[in-house]
Amino acid sequence: MEKQLHLTAEWDKVFPRSERVDHRKITFHNRYGIPLAADLYTPRNARGALPAVAVCGPFGAVKEQASGLYAQTLAERGFLALAFDPSFTGESGGRPRYVASPDINTEDFCAAVDFLSVQDGADAGKIGILGICGWGGMALNAAAMDTRIRATVACTMYDMTRVNAKGYFDEEDSADARYEKRRALNAQRTADYRSGTYALAGGVADPLPEDAPFFVKDYYDYYKTGRGYHPRSLNSNGGWNVTSALSFLNMPLLQYIGEIRSAVLLVHGERAHSCYFSRDAYGRLTGDNKELLLIPGAVHTDLYDRVEVIPFDRIEAFFRTHLNAD
């Protein structure tokens, strides 16, 4: 496999470094005491308290991939931007490793808001969040809970609880199908406890099967090639713990997104297999400060790193409008 050319001892990201931005590694902690590792991007020669945005995702990625690209680009545009690794992954703490949780990962976004709220370089009254893929759903969940969040952007969003409980396109939405999933996952719990290890789900398929559906090929093209491969990325390597899916089967996200009063922008590729998540979420949002932006011709991972496709001008304008609103 050809590794990403930008990775060096001095720069561990899969995207080029911007000369218009200062960068430093920091840590903060969430409400469960888990230390979270992050990259803080600041506009070079910044002065005063800036509007700030916390960025995370995609699901199974690390901050050196898409979230870092988004954060660096927002910093180029005048924001203080934080890209962080969720609990149990990347350089963040938490054990066992490679666990996902609808509760704890929503809390991770709120913890990022905690951190930004007390920084001298951030305006505590102008904080937004941006989630990519599965962390788009976590971002909406956080926005429904955390009134300090003034604006939320979810790009190429997944509702991880829906896809785990109902399957893709809701094709496994039955009590019997969910029972079989629970039975298999609980059997895996017993096996894990007996072995003293946690079985991994395997990440993105590699080698890629010839009959793989397009969305699997789409993920492979990002995570398993020089375009986006990173040695700490779960999807690039061994994947999540198999039993992570259990909590997503039982604790659905997005229950109260209809009560979000702050601004929300959903961005999705019109040709993405996952577009139905954003369309349906948008249908549940209320108020006149909610937007759905569909990108013609774009597929799911186009919004990970295709800077000519990602609507950064629109995202910047959205944050400037709503973070500055009274």
C-alpha positions as a Markdown table, in Angstrom:
| # | Residue | x | y | z |
|---|---|---|---|---|
| 1 | Met | 0.0 | 0.0 | 0.0 |
| 2 | Glu | 1.3 | 3.4 | -0.9 |
| 3 | Lys | 1.2 | 5.5 | 2.3 |
| 4 | Gln | 0.1 | 9.1 | 2.4 |
| 5 | Leu | 2.9 | 11.3 | 1.2 |
| 6 | His | 2.3 | 14.1 | 3.8 |
| 7 | Leu | 3.1 | 12.0 | 6.9 |
| 8 | Thr | 6.5 | 12.9 | 8.4 |
| 9 | Ala | 8.0 | 13.0 | 11.9 |
| 10 | Glu | 7.1 | 16.7 | 12.0 |
| 11 | Trp | 3.6 | 16.5 | 10.4 |
| 12 | Asp | 1.5 | 13.4 | 11.1 |
| 13 | Lys | -1.6 | 14.4 | 9.0 |
| 14 | Val | -2.8 | 13.0 | 5.7 |
| 15 | Phe | -3.3 | 16.5 | 4.3 |
| 16 | Pro | -0.7 | 19.2 | 3.5 |
| 17 | Arg | 0.2 | 21.7 | 6.2 |
| 18 | Ser | -1.0 | 25.3 | 5.8 |
| 19 | Glu | 1.5 | 28.1 | 6.2 |
| 20 | Arg | -1.4 | 30.4 | 7.2 |
| 21 | Val | -2.2 | 28.5 | 10.4 |
| 22 | Asp | -0.4 | 27.8 | 13.7 |
| 23 | His | -0.9 | 24.3 | 15.1 |
| 24 | Arg | -0.3 | 22.7 | 18.4 |
| 25 | Lys | -1.3 | 19.4 | 20.1 |
| 26 | Ile | -3.3 | 19.7 | 23.3 |
| 27 | Thr | -5.3 | 17.5 | 25.6 |
| 28 | Phe | -8.5 | 18.0 | 27.6 |
| 29 | His | -10.8 | 15.7 | 29.5 |
| 30 | Asn | -14.4 | 14.8 | 29.3 |
| 31 | Arg | -17.0 | 14.5 | 32.1 |
| 32 | Tyr | -16.0 | 10.8 | 32.6 |
| 33 | Gly | -12.4 | 11.7 | 33.2 |
| 34 | Ile | -11.1 | 10.4 | 29.9 |
| 35 | Pro | -8.3 | 12.5 | 28.4 |
| 36 | Leu | -8.9 | 13.5 | 24.8 |
| 37 | Ala | -6.1 | 14.4 | 22.4 |
| 38 | Ala | -6.6 | 17.2 | 19.9 |
| 39 | Asp | -5.0 | 19.4 | 17.4 |
| 40 | Leu | -5.7 | 23.1 | 17.9 |
| 41 | Tyr | -5.5 | 25.3 | 14.8 |
| 42 | Thr | -5.2 | 29.0 | 15.1 |
| 43 | Pro | -5.0 | 31.7 | 12.3 |
| 44 | Arg | -1.5 | 32.9 | 12.1 |
| 45 | Asn | -1.1 | 36.3 | 13.8 |
| 46 | Ala | -4.5 | 36.0 | 15.3 |
| 47 | Arg | -5.6 | 38.7 | 17.7 |
| 48 | Gly | -8.3 | 38.8 | 20.4 |
| 49 | Ala | -11.0 | 36.2 | 21.1 |
| 50 | Leu | -12.1 | 34.3 | 18.0 |
| 51 | Pro | -15.2 | 32.4 | 17.1 |
| 52 | Ala | -14.4 | 28.7 | 17.7 |
| 53 | Val | -15.4 | 25.4 | 16.2 |
| 54 | Ala | -14.8 | 21.8 | 17.5 |
| 55 | Val | -14.5 | 19.2 | 14.8 |
| 56 | Cys | -14.7 | 15.4 | 14.9 |
| 57 | Gly | -15.2 | 12.4 | 12.5 |
| 58 | Pro | -15.6 | 10.4 | 10.4 |
| 59 | Phe | -16.7 | 7.4 | 12.4 |
| 60 | Gly | -13.6 | 5.2 | 12.6 |
| 61 | Ala | -11.2 | 8.0 | 11.6 |
| 62 | Val | -8.7 | 10.0 | 13.6 |
| 63 | Lys | -8.0 | 13.8 | 13.9 |
| 64 | Glu | -5.1 | 13.5 | 11.4 |
| 65 | Gln | -7.6 | 12.7 | 8.6 |
| 66 | Ala | -10.8 | 14.6 | 7.6 |
| 67 | Ser | -11.5 | 16.4 | 10.8 |
| 68 | Gly | -8.0 | 17.9 | 10.8 |
| 69 | Leu | -8.4 | 19.1 | 7.3 |
| 70 | Tyr | -11.7 | 20.8 | 8.2 |
| 71 | Ala | -10.2 | 22.4 | 11.3 |
| 72 | Gln | -7.2 | 23.7 | 9.5 |
| 73 | Thr | -9.3 | 25.1 | 6.7 |
| 74 | Leu | -11.6 | 26.8 | 9.2 |
| 75 | Ala | -8.5 | 28.3 | 10.9 |
| 76 | Glu | -7.4 | 29.7 | 7.5 |
| 77 | Arg | -10.8 | 31.4 | 7.4 |
| 78 | Gly | -10.4 | 33.1 | 10.8 |
| 79 | Phe | -11.8 | 30.5 | 13.3 |
| 80 | Leu | -10.1 | 28.9 | 16.3 |
| 81 | Ala | -10.6 | 25.3 | 15.4 |
| 82 | Leu | -10.1 | 22.1 | 17.4 |
| 83 | Ala | -10.0 | 18.6 | 15.8 |
| 84 | Phe | -10.1 | 15.9 | 18.4 |
| 85 | Asp | -9.9 | 12.1 | 18.7 |
| 86 | Pro | -12.9 | 10.6 | 20.4 |
| 87 | Ser | -12.7 | 8.5 | 23.6 |
| 88 | Phe | -11.0 | 5.1 | 23.2 |
| 89 | Thr | -9.5 | 5.9 | 19.8 |
| 90 | Gly | -6.4 | 7.5 | 18.3 |
| 91 | Glu | -4.2 | 9.4 | 20.8 |
| 92 | Ser | -7.1 | 9.8 | 23.2 |
| 93 | Gly | -7.4 | 7.8 | 26.4 |
| 94 | Gly | -10.0 | 5.3 | 27.6 |
| 95 | Arg | -10.0 | 1.5 | 27.9 |
| 96 | Pro | -10.8 | -0.9 | 26.5 |
| 97 | Arg | -9.6 | 0.5 | 23.2 |
| 98 | Tyr | -11.7 | 0.9 | 20.0 |
| 99 | Val | -15.0 | 1.3 | 21.7 |
| 100 | Ala | -17.8 | 3.6 | 20.5 |
| 101 | Ser | -20.6 | 4.8 | 22.7 |
| 102 | Pro | -23.6 | 7.0 | 21.8 |
| 103 | Asp | -23.4 | 8.6 | 25.3 |
| 104 | Ile | -19.7 | 9.0 | 25.8 |
| 105 | Asn | -19.0 | 10.2 | 22.2 |
| 106 | Thr | -21.8 | 12.8 | 22.4 |
| 107 | Glu | -20.1 | 13.9 | 25.7 |
| 108 | Asp | -16.8 | 14.2 | 23.8 |
| 109 | Phe | -18.3 | 17.0 | 21.8 |
| 110 | Cys | -19.6 | 18.7 | 24.9 |
| 111 | Ala | -16.2 | 18.3 | 26.5 |
| 112 | Ala | -14.6 | 20.1 | 23.5 |
| 113 | Val | -17.0 | 22.9 | 24.1 |
| 114 | Asp | -15.9 | 22.9 | 27.8 |
| 115 | Phe | -12.3 | 23.3 | 26.6 |
| 116 | Leu | -13.0 | 26.0 | 24.1 |
| 117 | Ser | -15.2 | 28.0 | 26.5 |
| 118 | Val | -12.2 | 28.7 | 28.8 |
| 119 | Gln | -9.6 | 29.5 | 26.2 |
| 120 | Asp | -8.3 | 33.1 | 26.1 |
| 121 | Gly | -8.2 | 32.9 | 22.3 |
| 122 | Ala | -11.9 | 31.8 | 22.0 |
| 123 | Asp | -15.1 | 33.8 | 22.3 |
| 124 | Ala | -17.1 | 31.6 | 24.7 |
| 125 | Gly | -20.3 | 33.1 | 23.3 |
| 126 | Lys | -19.4 | 32.0 | 19.7 |
| 127 | Ile | -18.8 | 28.3 | 19.8 |
| 128 | Gly | -19.9 | 25.9 | 17.1 |
| 129 | Ile | -19.3 | 22.2 | 16.3 |
| 130 | Leu | -18.9 | 20.2 | 13.1 |
| 131 | Gly | -19.3 | 16.5 | 12.8 |
| 132 | Ile | -18.4 | 14.3 | 9.8 |
| 133 | Cys | -20.1 | 11.0 | 9.0 |
| 134 | Gly | -21.0 | 9.2 | 12.3 |
| 135 | Trp | -19.9 | 12.2 | 14.2 |
| 136 | Gly | -22.4 | 14.2 | 12.3 |
| 137 | Gly | -25.1 | 12.3 | 14.3 |
| 138 | Met | -23.1 | 12.8 | 17.5 |
| 139 | Ala | -22.9 | 16.5 | 16.8 |
| 140 | Leu | -26.7 | 16.8 | 16.3 |
| 141 | Asn | -27.2 | 14.8 | 19.5 |
| 142 | Ala | -24.8 | 17.2 | 21.4 |
| 143 | Ala | -26.7 | 20.2 | 19.9 |
| 144 | Ala | -29.9 | 18.9 | 21.3 |
| 145 | Met | -28.4 | 18.8 | 24.8 |
| 146 | Asp | -25.8 | 21.6 | 25.0 |
| 147 | Thr | -27.2 | 25.1 | 24.9 |
| 148 | Arg | -23.7 | 26.6 | 24.7 |
| 149 | Ile | -23.5 | 25.3 | 21.1 |
| 150 | Arg | -24.6 | 28.2 | 18.9 |
| 151 | Ala | -24.3 | 26.5 | 15.5 |
| 152 | Thr | -23.8 | 22.9 | 14.2 |
| 153 | Val | -22.7 | 21.6 | 10.9 |
| 154 | Ala | -23.1 | 17.9 | 10.0 |
| 155 | Cys | -21.3 | 16.7 | 6.9 |
| 156 | Thr | -22.1 | 13.4 | 5.1 |
| 157 | Met | -24.0 | 12.4 | 8.3 |
| 158 | Tyr | -24.6 | 8.9 | 9.6 |
| 159 | Asp | -27.1 | 8.1 | 12.4 |
| 160 | Met | -25.0 | 5.2 | 13.9 |
| 161 | Thr | -27.8 | 4.0 | 16.1 |
| 162 | Arg | -30.2 | 3.7 | 13.1 |
| 163 | Val | -27.8 | 1.8 | 10.9 |
| 164 | Asn | -26.9 | -0.6 | 13.7 |
| 165 | Ala | -30.5 | -1.2 | 14.7 |
| 166 | Lys | -32.1 | -1.3 | 11.3 |
| 167 | Gly | -29.4 | -2.0 | 8.8 |
| 168 | Tyr | -28.6 | 0.0 | 5.7 |
| 169 | Phe | -31.7 | 1.6 | 4.2 |
| 170 | Asp | -33.7 | 0.1 | 7.2 |
| 171 | Glu | -33.7 | -3.3 | 5.5 |
| 172 | Glu | -33.2 | -5.1 | 8.8 |
| 173 | Asp | -35.8 | -3.2 | 10.7 |
| 174 | Ser | -37.5 | -6.0 | 12.6 |
| 175 | Ala | -37.5 | -7.4 | 16.2 |
| 176 | Asp | -36.3 | -10.7 | 14.9 |
| 177 | Ala | -33.3 | -9.2 | 13.1 |
| 178 | Arg | -32.4 | -7.1 | 16.1 |
| 179 | Tyr | -32.7 | -10.2 | 18.4 |
| 180 | Glu | -30.3 | -12.2 | 16.2 |
| 181 | Lys | -27.8 | -9.3 | 16.3 |
| 182 | Arg | -28.0 | -9.1 | 20.1 |
| 183 | Arg | -27.6 | -12.9 | 20.4 |
| 184 | Ala | -24.5 | -12.9 | 18.3 |
| 185 | Leu | -23.0 | -9.8 | 20.0 |
| 186 | Asn | -23.6 | -11.2 | 23.5 |
| 187 | Ala | -22.0 | -14.5 | 22.5 |
| 188 | Gln | -19.1 | -12.4 | 21.4 |
| 189 | Arg | -19.0 | -10.8 | 24.9 |
| 190 | Thr | -18.6 | -14.2 | 26.5 |
| 191 | Ala | -15.9 | -15.1 | 24.1 |
| 192 | Asp | -14.1 | -11.8 | 24.7 |
| 193 | Tyr | -14.3 | -12.2 | 28.5 |
| 194 | Arg | -13.0 | -15.7 | 28.2 |
| 195 | Ser | -10.0 | -14.7 | 26.0 |
| 196 | Gly | -9.2 | -11.5 | 27.9 |
| 197 | Thr | -9.2 | -9.6 | 24.6 |
| 198 | Tyr | -11.8 | -7.7 | 22.5 |
| 199 | Ala | -12.3 | -9.0 | 19.0 |
| 200 | Leu | -12.0 | -6.3 | 16.3 |
| 201 | Ala | -14.6 | -6.0 | 13.5 |
| 202 | Gly | -11.8 | -5.7 | 10.9 |
| 203 | Gly | -12.1 | -2.1 | 9.5 |
| 204 | Val | -12.7 | -1.5 | 5.8 |
| 205 | Ala | -12.4 | -4.7 | 3.7 |
| 206 | Asp | -8.9 | -5.3 | 2.4 |
| 207 | Pro | -8.4 | -6.8 | -0.1 |
| 208 | Leu | -11.5 | -5.3 | -1.7 |
| 209 | Pro | -13.9 | -8.0 | -3.0 |
| 210 | Glu | -14.7 | -7.7 | -6.7 |
| 211 | Asp | -18.4 | -7.7 | -5.9 |
| 212 | Ala | -18.2 | -5.1 | -3.2 |
| 213 | Pro | -21.0 | -2.5 | -3.3 |
| 214 | Phe | -20.0 | 1.0 | -4.4 |
| 215 | Phe | -20.1 | 2.5 | -0.9 |
| 216 | Val | -17.5 | -0.1 | 0.3 |
| 217 | Lys | -15.3 | 0.8 | -2.6 |
| 218 | Asp | -15.8 | 4.5 | -1.7 |
| 219 | Tyr | -14.5 | 3.8 | 1.8 |
| 220 | Tyr | -11.6 | 1.7 | 0.5 |
| 221 | Asp | -10.6 | 4.6 | -1.8 |
| 222 | Tyr | -10.2 | 6.9 | 1.2 |
| 223 | Tyr | -9.0 | 4.7 | 4.1 |
| 224 | Lys | -6.9 | 2.1 | 2.4 |
| 225 | Thr | -5.0 | 4.1 | -0.1 |
| 226 | Gly | -2.5 | 7.0 | 0.0 |
| 227 | Arg | -5.4 | 9.4 | -0.2 |
| 228 | Gly | -6.4 | 8.9 | 3.5 |
| 229 | Tyr | -4.6 | 6.0 | 5.1 |
| 230 | His | -3.4 | 6.7 | 8.6 |
| 231 | Pro | -1.7 | 4.1 | 11.0 |
| 232 | Arg | -3.9 | 5.2 | 13.9 |
| 233 | Ser | -7.2 | 5.1 | 12.0 |
| 234 | Leu | -9.5 | 2.3 | 13.0 |
| 235 | Asn | -11.1 | 2.1 | 9.5 |
| 236 | Ser | -7.6 | 2.0 | 7.9 |
| 237 | Asn | -6.7 | -0.9 | 10.1 |
| 238 | Gly | -8.4 | -3.3 | 12.5 |
| 239 | Gly | -11.7 | -1.5 | 13.1 |
| 240 | Trp | -13.9 | -1.2 | 16.2 |
| 241 | Asn | -14.5 | -3.7 | 18.8 |
| 242 | Val | -17.3 | -6.0 | 17.5 |
| 243 | Thr | -19.4 | -5.5 | 20.6 |
| 244 | Ser | -19.4 | -1.7 | 20.3 |
| 245 | Ala | -22.6 | -2.2 | 18.3 |
| 246 | Leu | -24.6 | -3.3 | 21.4 |
| 247 | Ser | -25.1 | 0.1 | 22.9 |
| 248 | Phe | -26.1 | 1.6 | 19.5 |
| 249 | Leu | -28.8 | -1.1 | 19.3 |
| 250 | Asn | -30.3 | -0.1 | 22.6 |
| 251 | Met | -29.8 | 3.7 | 23.0 |
| 252 | Pro | -30.9 | 5.6 | 19.9 |
| 253 | Leu | -29.5 | 9.0 | 19.1 |
| 254 | Leu | -31.4 | 12.0 | 17.7 |
| 255 | Gln | -34.5 | 11.6 | 20.0 |
| 256 | Tyr | -34.8 | 15.3 | 20.7 |
| 257 | Ile | -33.3 | 17.0 | 17.6 |
| 258 | Gly | -36.7 | 18.6 | 16.9 |
| 259 | Glu | -36.0 | 20.7 | 20.0 |
| 260 | Ile | -32.7 | 22.1 | 18.8 |
| 261 | Arg | -33.1 | 25.9 | 18.9 |
| 262 | Ser | -29.6 | 26.8 | 17.6 |
| 263 | Ala | -28.7 | 26.8 | 13.9 |
| 264 | Val | -28.0 | 23.6 | 12.0 |
| 265 | Leu | -26.6 | 23.0 | 8.6 |
| 266 | Leu | -26.7 | 19.5 | 7.1 |
| 267 | Val | -24.4 | 19.0 | 4.1 |
| 268 | His | -24.6 | 15.8 | 2.0 |
| 269 | Gly | -23.5 | 14.5 | -1.3 |
| 270 | Glu | -26.6 | 13.9 | -3.5 |
| 271 | Arg | -25.3 | 10.6 | -4.7 |
| 272 | Ala | -24.0 | 9.4 | -1.3 |
| 273 | His | -25.5 | 6.1 | -0.2 |
| 274 | Ser | -26.0 | 7.7 | 3.2 |
| 275 | Cys | -27.9 | 10.8 | 2.0 |
| 276 | Tyr | -31.2 | 9.5 | 3.5 |
| 277 | Phe | -29.8 | 10.1 | 7.0 |
| 278 | Ser | -29.5 | 13.8 | 6.4 |
| 279 | Arg | -32.8 | 14.1 | 4.5 |
| 280 | Asp | -34.7 | 12.4 | 7.3 |
| 281 | Ala | -32.9 | 14.3 | 10.1 |
| 282 | Tyr | -33.7 | 17.6 | 8.3 |
| 283 | Gly | -37.3 | 16.6 | 8.2 |
| 284 | Arg | -37.3 | 16.4 | 12.0 |
| 285 | Leu | -35.6 | 19.7 | 12.6 |
| 286 | Thr | -37.7 | 22.7 | 13.4 |
| 287 | Gly | -37.3 | 26.5 | 13.2 |
| 288 | Asp | -36.2 | 28.8 | 10.4 |
| 289 | Asn | -32.4 | 28.5 | 11.2 |
| 290 | Lys | -32.1 | 24.9 | 9.8 |
| 291 | Glu | -30.7 | 24.2 | 6.3 |
| 292 | Leu | -30.1 | 21.1 | 4.1 |
| 293 | Leu | -27.4 | 21.5 | 1.4 |
| 294 | Leu | -27.1 | 18.7 | -1.1 |
| 295 | Ile | -24.0 | 18.7 | -3.3 |
| 296 | Pro | -24.8 | 17.5 | -6.9 |
| 297 | Gly | -22.9 | 14.5 | -8.0 |
| 298 | Ala | -21.0 | 14.0 | -4.7 |
| 299 | Val | -20.7 | 10.7 | -3.0 |
| 300 | His | -20.1 | 10.0 | 0.7 |
| 301 | Thr | -16.3 | 10.3 | 1.0 |
| 302 | Asp | -16.1 | 13.3 | -1.4 |
| 303 | Leu | -17.0 | 15.4 | 1.7 |
| 304 | Tyr | -14.0 | 13.9 | 3.6 |
| 305 | Asp | -11.3 | 15.6 | 1.7 |
| 306 | Arg | -12.2 | 16.8 | -1.8 |
| 307 | Val | -11.6 | 20.5 | -1.1 |
| 308 | Glu | -13.1 | 21.4 | -4.5 |
| 309 | Val | -16.3 | 19.6 | -3.5 |
| 310 | Ile | -16.6 | 20.5 | 0.2 |
| 311 | Pro | -18.6 | 23.8 | 0.4 |
| 312 | Phe | -16.2 | 25.6 | 2.7 |
| 313 | Asp | -17.5 | 29.0 | 1.6 |
| 314 | Arg | -21.1 | 28.1 | 2.6 |
| 315 | Ile | -19.9 | 26.5 | 5.9 |
| 316 | Glu | -17.9 | 29.6 | 6.8 |
| 317 | Ala | -20.8 | 31.9 | 6.0 |
| 318 | Phe | -23.1 | 29.7 | 8.1 |
| 319 | Phe | -20.9 | 29.9 | 11.1 |
| 320 | Arg | -20.2 | 33.6 | 10.7 |
| 321 | Thr | -23.9 | 34.3 | 10.5 |
| 322 | His | -25.1 | 32.2 | 13.4 |
| 323 | Leu | -22.1 | 32.5 | 15.8 |
| 324 | Asn | -22.4 | 36.2 | 15.6 |
| 325 | Ala | -26.2 | 36.2 | 15.9 |
| 326 | Asp | -27.7 | 37.8 | 19.1 |
